[in-house]
Tab-separated table of C-alpha atoms in Angstrom:
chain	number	residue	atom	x	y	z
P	1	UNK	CA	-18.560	31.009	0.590
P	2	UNK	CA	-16.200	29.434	-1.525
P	3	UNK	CA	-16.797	26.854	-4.121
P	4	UNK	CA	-19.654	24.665	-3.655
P	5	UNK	CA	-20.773	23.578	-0.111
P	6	UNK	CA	-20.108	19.064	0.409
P	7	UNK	CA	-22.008	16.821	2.661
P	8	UNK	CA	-20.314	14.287	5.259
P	9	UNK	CA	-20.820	11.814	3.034
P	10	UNK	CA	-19.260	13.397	0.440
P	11	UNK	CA	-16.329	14.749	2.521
P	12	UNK	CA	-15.852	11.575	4.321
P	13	UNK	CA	-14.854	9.381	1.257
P	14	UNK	CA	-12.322	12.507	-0.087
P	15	UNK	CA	-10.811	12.507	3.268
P	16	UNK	CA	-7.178	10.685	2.761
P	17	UNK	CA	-7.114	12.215	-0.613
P	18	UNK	CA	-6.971	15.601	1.210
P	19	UNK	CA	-4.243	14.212	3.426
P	20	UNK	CA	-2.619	13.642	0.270
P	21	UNK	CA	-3.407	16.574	-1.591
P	22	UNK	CA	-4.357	14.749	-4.278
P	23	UNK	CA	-7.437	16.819	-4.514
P	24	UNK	CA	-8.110	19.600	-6.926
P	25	UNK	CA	-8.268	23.306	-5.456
P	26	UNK	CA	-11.532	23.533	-5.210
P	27	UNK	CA	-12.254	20.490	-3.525
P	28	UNK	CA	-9.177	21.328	-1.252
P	29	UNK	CA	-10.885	24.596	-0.031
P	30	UNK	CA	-14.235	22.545	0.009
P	31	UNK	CA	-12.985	20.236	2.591
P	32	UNK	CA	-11.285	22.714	4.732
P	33	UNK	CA	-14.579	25.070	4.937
P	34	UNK	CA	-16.628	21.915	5.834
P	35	UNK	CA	-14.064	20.736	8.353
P	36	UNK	CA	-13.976	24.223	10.267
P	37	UNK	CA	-18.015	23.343	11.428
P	38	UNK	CA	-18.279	19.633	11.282
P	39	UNK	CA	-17.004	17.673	14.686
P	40	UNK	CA	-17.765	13.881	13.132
P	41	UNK	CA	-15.373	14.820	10.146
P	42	UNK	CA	-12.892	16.350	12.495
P	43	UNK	CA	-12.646	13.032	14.229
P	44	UNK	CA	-12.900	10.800	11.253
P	45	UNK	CA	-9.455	12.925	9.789
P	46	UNK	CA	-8.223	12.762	13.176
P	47	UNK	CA	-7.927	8.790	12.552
P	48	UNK	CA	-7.034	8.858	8.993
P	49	UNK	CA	-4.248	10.819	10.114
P	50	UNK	CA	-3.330	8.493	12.302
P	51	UNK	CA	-2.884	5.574	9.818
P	52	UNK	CA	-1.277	7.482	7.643
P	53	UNK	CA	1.535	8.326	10.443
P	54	UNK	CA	1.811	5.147	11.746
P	55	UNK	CA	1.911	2.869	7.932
P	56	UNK	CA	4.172	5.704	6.743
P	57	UNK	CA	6.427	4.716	10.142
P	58	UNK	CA	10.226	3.942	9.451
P	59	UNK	CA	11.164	0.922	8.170
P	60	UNK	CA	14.135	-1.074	9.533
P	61	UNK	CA	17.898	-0.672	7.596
P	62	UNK	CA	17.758	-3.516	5.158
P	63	UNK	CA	20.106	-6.098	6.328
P	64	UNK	CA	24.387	-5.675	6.178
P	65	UNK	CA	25.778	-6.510	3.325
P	66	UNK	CA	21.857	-6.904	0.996
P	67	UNK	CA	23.040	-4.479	-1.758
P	68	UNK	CA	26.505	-7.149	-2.806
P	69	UNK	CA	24.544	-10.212	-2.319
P	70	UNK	CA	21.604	-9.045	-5.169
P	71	UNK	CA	24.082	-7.551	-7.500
P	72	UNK	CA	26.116	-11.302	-7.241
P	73	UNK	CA	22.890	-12.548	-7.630
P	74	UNK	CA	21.383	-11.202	-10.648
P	75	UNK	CA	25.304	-11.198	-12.013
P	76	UNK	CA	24.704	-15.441	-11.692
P	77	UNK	CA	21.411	-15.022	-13.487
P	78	UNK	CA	23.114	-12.821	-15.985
P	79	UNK	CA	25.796	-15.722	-15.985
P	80	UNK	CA	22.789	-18.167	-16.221
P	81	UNK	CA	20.032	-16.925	-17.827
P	82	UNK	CA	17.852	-19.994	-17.821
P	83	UNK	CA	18.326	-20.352	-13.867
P	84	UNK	CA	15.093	-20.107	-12.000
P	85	UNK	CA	14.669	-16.481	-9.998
P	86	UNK	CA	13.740	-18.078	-6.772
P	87	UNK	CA	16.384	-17.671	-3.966
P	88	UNK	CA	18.408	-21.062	-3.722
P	89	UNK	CA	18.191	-22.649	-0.699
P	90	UNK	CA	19.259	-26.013	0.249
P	91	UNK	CA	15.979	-28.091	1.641
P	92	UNK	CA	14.411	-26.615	-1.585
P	93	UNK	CA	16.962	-27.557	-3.883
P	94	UNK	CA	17.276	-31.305	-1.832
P	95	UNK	CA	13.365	-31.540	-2.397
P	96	UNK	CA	12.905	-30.365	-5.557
P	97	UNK	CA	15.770	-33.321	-6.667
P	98	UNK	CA	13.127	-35.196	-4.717
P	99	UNK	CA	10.339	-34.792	-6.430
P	100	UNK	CA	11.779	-34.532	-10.010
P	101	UNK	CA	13.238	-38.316	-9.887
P	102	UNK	CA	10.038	-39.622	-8.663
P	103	UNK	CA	8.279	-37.730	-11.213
P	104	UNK	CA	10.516	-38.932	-13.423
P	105	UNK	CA	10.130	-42.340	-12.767
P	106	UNK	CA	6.621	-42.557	-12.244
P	107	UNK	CA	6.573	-40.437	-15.883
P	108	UNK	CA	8.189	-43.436	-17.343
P	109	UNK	CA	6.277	-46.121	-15.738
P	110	UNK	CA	3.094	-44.647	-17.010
P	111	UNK	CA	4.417	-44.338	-20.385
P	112	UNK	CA	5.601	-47.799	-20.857
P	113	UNK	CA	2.139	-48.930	-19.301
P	114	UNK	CA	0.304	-46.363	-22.335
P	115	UNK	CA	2.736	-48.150	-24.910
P	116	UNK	CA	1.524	-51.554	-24.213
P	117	UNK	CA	-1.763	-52.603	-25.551
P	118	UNK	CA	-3.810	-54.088	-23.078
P	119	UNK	CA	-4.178	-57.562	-24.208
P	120	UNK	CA	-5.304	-60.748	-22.790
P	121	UNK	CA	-2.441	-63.445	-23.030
P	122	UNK	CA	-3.419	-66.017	-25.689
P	123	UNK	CA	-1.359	-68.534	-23.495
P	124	UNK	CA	-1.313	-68.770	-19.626
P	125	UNK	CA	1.607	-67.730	-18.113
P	126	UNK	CA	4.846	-69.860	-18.318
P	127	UNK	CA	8.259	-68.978	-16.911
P	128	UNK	CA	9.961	-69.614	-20.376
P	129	UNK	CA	8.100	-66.162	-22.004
P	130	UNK	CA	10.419	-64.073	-19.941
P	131	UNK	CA	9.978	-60.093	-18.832
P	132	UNK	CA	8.694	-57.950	-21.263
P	133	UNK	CA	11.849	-55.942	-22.541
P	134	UNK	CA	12.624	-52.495	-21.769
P	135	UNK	CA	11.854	-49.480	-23.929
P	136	UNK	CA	14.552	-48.614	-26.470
P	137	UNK	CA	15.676	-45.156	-26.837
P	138	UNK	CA	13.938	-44.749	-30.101
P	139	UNK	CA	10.633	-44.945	-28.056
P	140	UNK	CA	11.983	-42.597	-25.119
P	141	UNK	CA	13.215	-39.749	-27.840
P	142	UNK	CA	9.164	-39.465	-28.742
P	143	UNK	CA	8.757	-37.560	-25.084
P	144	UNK	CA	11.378	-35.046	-25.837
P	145	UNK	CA	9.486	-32.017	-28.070
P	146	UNK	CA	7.184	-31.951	-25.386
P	147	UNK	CA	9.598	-31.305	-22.820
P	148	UNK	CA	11.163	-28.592	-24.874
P	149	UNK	CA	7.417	-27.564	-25.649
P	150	UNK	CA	6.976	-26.877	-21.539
P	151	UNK	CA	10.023	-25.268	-21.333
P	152	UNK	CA	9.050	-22.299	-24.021
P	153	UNK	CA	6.174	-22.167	-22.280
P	154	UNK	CA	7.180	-21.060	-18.869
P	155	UNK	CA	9.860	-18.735	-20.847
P	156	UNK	CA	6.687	-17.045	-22.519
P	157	UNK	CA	4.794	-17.437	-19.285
P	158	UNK	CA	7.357	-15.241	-17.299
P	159	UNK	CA	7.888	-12.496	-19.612
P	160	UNK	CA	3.708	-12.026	-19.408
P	161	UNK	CA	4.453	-12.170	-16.008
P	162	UNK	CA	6.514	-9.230	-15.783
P	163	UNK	CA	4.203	-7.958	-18.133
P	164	UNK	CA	1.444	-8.191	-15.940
P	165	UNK	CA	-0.632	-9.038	-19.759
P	166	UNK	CA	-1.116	-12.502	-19.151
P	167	UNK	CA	-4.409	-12.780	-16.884
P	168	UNK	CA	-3.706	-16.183	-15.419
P	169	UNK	CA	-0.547	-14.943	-13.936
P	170	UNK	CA	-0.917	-11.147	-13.769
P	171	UNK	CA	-2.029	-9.424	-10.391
P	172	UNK	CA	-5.933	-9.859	-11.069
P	173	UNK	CA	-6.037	-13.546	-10.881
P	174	UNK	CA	-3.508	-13.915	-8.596
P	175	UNK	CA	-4.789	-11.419	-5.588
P	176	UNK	CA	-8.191	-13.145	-6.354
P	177	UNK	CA	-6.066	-16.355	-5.388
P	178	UNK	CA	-4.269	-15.039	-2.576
P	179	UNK	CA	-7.456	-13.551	-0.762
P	180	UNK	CA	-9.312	-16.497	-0.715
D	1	UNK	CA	8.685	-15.612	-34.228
D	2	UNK	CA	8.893	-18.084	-32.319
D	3	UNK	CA	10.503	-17.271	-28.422
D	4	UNK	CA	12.778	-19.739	-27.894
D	5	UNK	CA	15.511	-20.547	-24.898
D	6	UNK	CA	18.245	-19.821	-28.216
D	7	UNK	CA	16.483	-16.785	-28.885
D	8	UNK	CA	16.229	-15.762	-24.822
D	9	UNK	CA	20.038	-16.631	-24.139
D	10	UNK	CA	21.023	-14.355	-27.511
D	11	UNK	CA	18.826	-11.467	-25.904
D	12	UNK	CA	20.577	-11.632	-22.668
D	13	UNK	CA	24.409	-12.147	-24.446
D	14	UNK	CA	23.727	-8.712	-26.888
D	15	UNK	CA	22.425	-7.057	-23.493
D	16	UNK	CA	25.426	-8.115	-21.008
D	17	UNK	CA	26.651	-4.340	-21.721
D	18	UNK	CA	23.691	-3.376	-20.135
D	19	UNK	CA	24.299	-4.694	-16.703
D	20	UNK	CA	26.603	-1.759	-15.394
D	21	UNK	CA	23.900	0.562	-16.297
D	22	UNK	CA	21.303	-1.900	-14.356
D	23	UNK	CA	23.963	-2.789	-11.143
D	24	UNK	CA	23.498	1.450	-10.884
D	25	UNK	CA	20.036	1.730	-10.759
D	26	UNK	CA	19.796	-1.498	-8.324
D	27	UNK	CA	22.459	0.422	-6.244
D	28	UNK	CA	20.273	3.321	-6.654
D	29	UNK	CA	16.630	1.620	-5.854
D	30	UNK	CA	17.516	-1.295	-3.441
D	31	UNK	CA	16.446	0.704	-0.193
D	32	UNK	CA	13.681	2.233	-1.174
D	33	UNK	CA	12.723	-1.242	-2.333
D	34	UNK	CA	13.600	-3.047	0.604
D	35	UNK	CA	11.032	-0.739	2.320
D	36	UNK	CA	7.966	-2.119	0.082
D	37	UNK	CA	9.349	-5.851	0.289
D	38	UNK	CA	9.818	-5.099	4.382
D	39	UNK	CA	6.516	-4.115	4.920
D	40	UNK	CA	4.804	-6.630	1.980
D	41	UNK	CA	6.516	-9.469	3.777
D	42	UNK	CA	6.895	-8.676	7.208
D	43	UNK	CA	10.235	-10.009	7.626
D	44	UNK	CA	13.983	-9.024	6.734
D	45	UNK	CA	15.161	-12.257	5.459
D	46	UNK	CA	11.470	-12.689	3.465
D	47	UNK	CA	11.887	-9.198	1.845
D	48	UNK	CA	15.878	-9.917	0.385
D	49	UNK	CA	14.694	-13.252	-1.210
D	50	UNK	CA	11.485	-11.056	-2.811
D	51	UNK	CA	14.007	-8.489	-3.882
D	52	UNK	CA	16.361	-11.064	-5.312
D	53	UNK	CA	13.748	-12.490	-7.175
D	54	UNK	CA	12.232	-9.191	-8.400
D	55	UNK	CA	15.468	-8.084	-9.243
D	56	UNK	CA	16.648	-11.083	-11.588
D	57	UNK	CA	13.013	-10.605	-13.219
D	58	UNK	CA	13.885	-7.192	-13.895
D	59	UNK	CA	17.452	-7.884	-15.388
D	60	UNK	CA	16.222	-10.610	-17.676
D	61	UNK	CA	13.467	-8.008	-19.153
D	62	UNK	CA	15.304	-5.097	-19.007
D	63	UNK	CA	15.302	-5.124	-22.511
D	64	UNK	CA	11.317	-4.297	-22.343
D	65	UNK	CA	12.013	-1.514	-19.589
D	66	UNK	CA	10.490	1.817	-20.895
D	67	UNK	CA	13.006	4.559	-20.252
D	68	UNK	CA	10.504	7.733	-20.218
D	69	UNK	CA	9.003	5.888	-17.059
D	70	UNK	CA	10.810	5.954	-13.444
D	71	UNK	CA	13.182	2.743	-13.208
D	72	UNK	CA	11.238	1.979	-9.395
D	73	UNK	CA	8.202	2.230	-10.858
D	74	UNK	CA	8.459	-0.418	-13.110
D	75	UNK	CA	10.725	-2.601	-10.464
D	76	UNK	CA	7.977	-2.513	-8.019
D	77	UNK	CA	5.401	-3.604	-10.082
D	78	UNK	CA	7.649	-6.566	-10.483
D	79	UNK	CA	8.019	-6.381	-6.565
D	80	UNK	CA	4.259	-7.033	-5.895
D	81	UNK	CA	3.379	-9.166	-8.784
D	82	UNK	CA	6.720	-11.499	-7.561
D	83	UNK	CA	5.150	-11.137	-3.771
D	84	UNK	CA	1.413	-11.947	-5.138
D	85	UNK	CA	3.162	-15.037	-7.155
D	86	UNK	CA	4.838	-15.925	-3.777
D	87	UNK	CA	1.600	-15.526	-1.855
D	88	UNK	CA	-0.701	-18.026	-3.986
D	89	UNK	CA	2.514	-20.792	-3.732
D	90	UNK	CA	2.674	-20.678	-0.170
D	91	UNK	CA	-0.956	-21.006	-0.093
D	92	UNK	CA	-0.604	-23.776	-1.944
D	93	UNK	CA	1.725	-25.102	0.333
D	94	UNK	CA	0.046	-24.688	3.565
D	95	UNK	CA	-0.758	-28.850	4.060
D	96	UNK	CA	-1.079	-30.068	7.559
D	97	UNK	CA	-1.850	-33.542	8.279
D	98	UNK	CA	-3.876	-34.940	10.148
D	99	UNK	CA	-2.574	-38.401	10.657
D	100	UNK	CA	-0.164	-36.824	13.213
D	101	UNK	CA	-3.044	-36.652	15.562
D	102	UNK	CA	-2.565	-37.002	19.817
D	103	UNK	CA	-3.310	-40.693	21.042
D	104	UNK	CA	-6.766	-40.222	21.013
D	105	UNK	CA	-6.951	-38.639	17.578
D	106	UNK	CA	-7.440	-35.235	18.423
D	107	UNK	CA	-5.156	-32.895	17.284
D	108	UNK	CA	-3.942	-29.207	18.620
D	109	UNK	CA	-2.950	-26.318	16.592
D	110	UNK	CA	-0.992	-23.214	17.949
D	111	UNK	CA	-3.321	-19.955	17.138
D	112	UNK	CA	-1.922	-16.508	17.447
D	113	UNK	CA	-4.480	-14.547	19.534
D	114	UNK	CA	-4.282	-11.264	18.175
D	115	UNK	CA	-6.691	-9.627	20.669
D	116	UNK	CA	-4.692	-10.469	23.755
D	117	UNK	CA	-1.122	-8.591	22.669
D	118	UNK	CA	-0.365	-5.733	25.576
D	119	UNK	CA	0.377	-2.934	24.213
D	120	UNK	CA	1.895	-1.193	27.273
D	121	UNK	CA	5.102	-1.340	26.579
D	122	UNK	CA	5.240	0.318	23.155
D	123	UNK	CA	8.800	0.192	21.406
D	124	UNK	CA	9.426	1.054	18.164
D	125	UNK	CA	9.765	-3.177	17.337
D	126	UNK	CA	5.889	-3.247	19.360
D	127	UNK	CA	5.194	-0.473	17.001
D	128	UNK	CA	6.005	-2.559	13.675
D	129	UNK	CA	4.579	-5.195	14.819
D	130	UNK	CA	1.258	-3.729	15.178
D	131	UNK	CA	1.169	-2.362	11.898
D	132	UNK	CA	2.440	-5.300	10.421
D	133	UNK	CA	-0.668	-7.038	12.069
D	134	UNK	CA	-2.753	-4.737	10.936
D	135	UNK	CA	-1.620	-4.764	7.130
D	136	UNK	CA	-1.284	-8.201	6.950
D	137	UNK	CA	-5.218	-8.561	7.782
D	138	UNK	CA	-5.857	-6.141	5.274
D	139	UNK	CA	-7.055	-7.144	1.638
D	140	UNK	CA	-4.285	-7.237	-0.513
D	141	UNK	CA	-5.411	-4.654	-3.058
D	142	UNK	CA	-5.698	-2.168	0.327
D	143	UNK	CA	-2.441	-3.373	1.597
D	144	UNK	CA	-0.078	-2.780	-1.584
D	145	UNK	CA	-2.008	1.008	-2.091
D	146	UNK	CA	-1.497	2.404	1.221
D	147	UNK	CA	1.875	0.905	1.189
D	148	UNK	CA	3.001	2.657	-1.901
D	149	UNK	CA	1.342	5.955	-0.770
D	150	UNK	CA	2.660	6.195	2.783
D	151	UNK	CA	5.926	4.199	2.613
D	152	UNK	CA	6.846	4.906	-0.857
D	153	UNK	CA	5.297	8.384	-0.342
D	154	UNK	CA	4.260	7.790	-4.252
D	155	UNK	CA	1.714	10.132	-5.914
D	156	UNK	CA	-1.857	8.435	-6.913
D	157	UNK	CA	-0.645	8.317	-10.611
D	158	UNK	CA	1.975	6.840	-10.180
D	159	UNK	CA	0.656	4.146	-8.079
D	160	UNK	CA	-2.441	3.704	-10.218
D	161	UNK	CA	0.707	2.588	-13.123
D	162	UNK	CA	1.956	0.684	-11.143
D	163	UNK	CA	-1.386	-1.331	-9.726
D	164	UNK	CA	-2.712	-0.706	-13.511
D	165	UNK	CA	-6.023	0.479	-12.611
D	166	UNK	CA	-7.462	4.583	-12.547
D	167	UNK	CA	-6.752	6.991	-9.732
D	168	UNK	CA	-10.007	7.111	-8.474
D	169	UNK	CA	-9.447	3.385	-8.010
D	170	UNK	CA	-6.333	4.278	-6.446
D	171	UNK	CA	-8.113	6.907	-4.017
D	172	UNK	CA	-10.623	4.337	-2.819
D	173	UNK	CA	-8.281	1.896	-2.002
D	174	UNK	CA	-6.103	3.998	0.101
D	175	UNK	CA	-9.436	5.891	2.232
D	176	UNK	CA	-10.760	2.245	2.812
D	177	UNK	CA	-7.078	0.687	3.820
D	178	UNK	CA	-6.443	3.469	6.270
D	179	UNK	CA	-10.012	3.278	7.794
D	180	UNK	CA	-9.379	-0.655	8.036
D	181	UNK	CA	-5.803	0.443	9.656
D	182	UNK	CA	-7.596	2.654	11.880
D	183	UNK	CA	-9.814	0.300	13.393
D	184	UNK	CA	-7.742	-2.420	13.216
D	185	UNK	CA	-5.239	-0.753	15.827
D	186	UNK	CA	-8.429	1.130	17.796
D	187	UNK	CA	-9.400	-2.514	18.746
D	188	UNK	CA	-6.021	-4.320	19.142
D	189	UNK	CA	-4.089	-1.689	20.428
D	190	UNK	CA	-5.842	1.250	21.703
D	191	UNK	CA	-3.079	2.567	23.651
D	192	UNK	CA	-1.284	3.112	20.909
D	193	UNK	CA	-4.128	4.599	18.850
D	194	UNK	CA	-4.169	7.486	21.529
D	195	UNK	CA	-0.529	8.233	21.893
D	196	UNK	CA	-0.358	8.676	18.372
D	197	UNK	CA	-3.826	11.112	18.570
D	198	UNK	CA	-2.434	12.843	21.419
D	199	UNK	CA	0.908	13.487	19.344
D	200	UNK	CA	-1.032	14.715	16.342
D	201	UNK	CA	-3.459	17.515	18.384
């Protein structure tokens, strides 16, 4: 007898592994020997087999014309290199306008409300006191090195993404996410 | 240093002579990629937008792309992190409200019943779709293995780089995504299951 004898259980969880021959030899001629005698692991391969046939199944032609349409893309990123990756598409681009000028605005009505101390009026209210003027641009330039601030972020952010080193956005984290 | 959006658009200027060398290996992967996006996704026009993606990722840090390693290696590592990225934001995404309830407040929701599929007529299309059934109910870790093993037809080392975890890690995953494959299609399609026995004996 060759090389030392395995159990099912053994066997069993080396199965697609010896599909693969990803096995060493001796575990190779294991297998075989305990396959020749042992019906349940005959069956159990039997339906390994089949997965492995039907996953490994052909795949449709990718779509006419794919190959042009990602080399003019990445040429526009190449173009553009601080353009976002994501595919462009109109309802995305209409609702991301959307939602940046109402974060916008609500961004500056927030930090005109922070500016102003909260105060209660010496006087009562009298139409001669007029509106409370609007901030000047000195004030507004105070948001802008934490704008740039977010924006070296995300830079830094999607090279540790392609990196897969940054554990809140590398595949650990994220399959955690996506199988919840 | 600091990494800057000066210091990123300099990077990409000095590489621009790079691109002809990149456009040839895109020319040179994009099938064999469009087979893992296909079968990640499920769909043709959801697999170009993944490769798009992946494939601006990989231009902008091709300056960090290790030449002693296989260029598809490290593009579909980009591939399934850029799917697993796309995952979580559609899960994000998935809102339903339920103000836009019937008259009486009830509301209905349209639920695929995977159990009731025939499966007599099996096409090749039938055929995908099962699989892609199947897959898609598979964990994700499962899913991406057995994908790069039997569509990719990628060694265990090579996918245990690219999933960065050991072989033996590798090995599990793919014995316990087939066996979920297997009995995933023995209960939802059975006819199938047999053909495919009956072509194998």
């Amino acid at each position: 007898m060759r090389g030392t004898a395995m159990n099912c259980c053994k066997v069993s969880r080396l199965l697609s592994a010896y599909l693969d021959s990803e096995l060493t030899g001796a575990e190779m001629l294991a297998i075989r020997d305990h396959l020749r005698t042992c019906s349940t692991c005959q069956v159990e391969i039997q339906g390994l087999k089949v997965a492995k046939r039907l996953s490994g199944c052909e795949v449709p032609q990718p779509p006419v014309g794919m190959e042009s349409r990602l080399i003019r893309a990445v040429q526009a990123a190449k173009n553009n290199p601080l353009a976002s990756t994501r595919p462009r598409r109109f309802t995305a681009n209409l609702s991301f306008a959307a939602a940046s000028m109402l974060l916008v605005g609500l961004a500056a009505v927030f930090w005109s409300a922070a500016k102003e101390p909260i105060s209660v009026p010496a006087q009562p209210y009298s139409r001669e006191q007029g509106p409370k003027p609007p901030p000047t641009h000195t004030e507004l330039a105070g948001a802008a090195p934490e704008s740039m601030h977010n924006s070296d972020q995300e830079v830094q952010q999607e090279r540790e993404f392609v990196d897969g080193s940054n554990p809140l956005s590398g595949p650990a984290s994220a399959i955690a996410y996506a199988d919840r | 240093m600091a990494f800057t959006i000066a210091h990123i658009f300099e990077k990409s200027t000095n590489e621009a002579v790079s691109f002809d060398e990149f456009e040839g290996l895109m020319r040179q992967t994009q099938k064999q990629a469009f087979s893992l996006a296909y079968r990640l996704t499920g769909n043709m026009t959801e697999a170009e937008d993944l490769l798009q993606d992946a494939y601006i990722r990989a231009f902008r840090f091709f300056n960090r792309y290790d030449r002693s390693m296989p260029f598809a290696s490290w593009l579909f590592r980009i591939v399934t992190n850029a799917h697993i990225d796309t995952v979580r934001r559609k899960t994000k995404l998935k809102i339903s409200s339920l103000d836009q309830g019937g008259v009486d407040g009830t509301k209905t929701m349209e639920v695929e019943d995977s159990t009731s599929a025939p499966d007599a007529v099996l096409t090749n299309s039938s055929v995908n779709e099962y699989l892609q059934r199947a897959l898609d109910s598979m964990n994700h870790e499962f899913k991406m293995a057995v994908i790069l093993a039997d569509v990719e037809g990628m060694a265990y080392e090579e996918i245990a780089d690219i999933m960065r975890t050991s072989i033996g890690t590798v090995r599990s995953r793919i014995h316990r995504g087939r066996k979920h494959l297997k009995s995933h299609l023995l209960k939802s399609a059975p006819g199938l299951y047999e053909r495919y026995c009956n072509e194998l004996l």
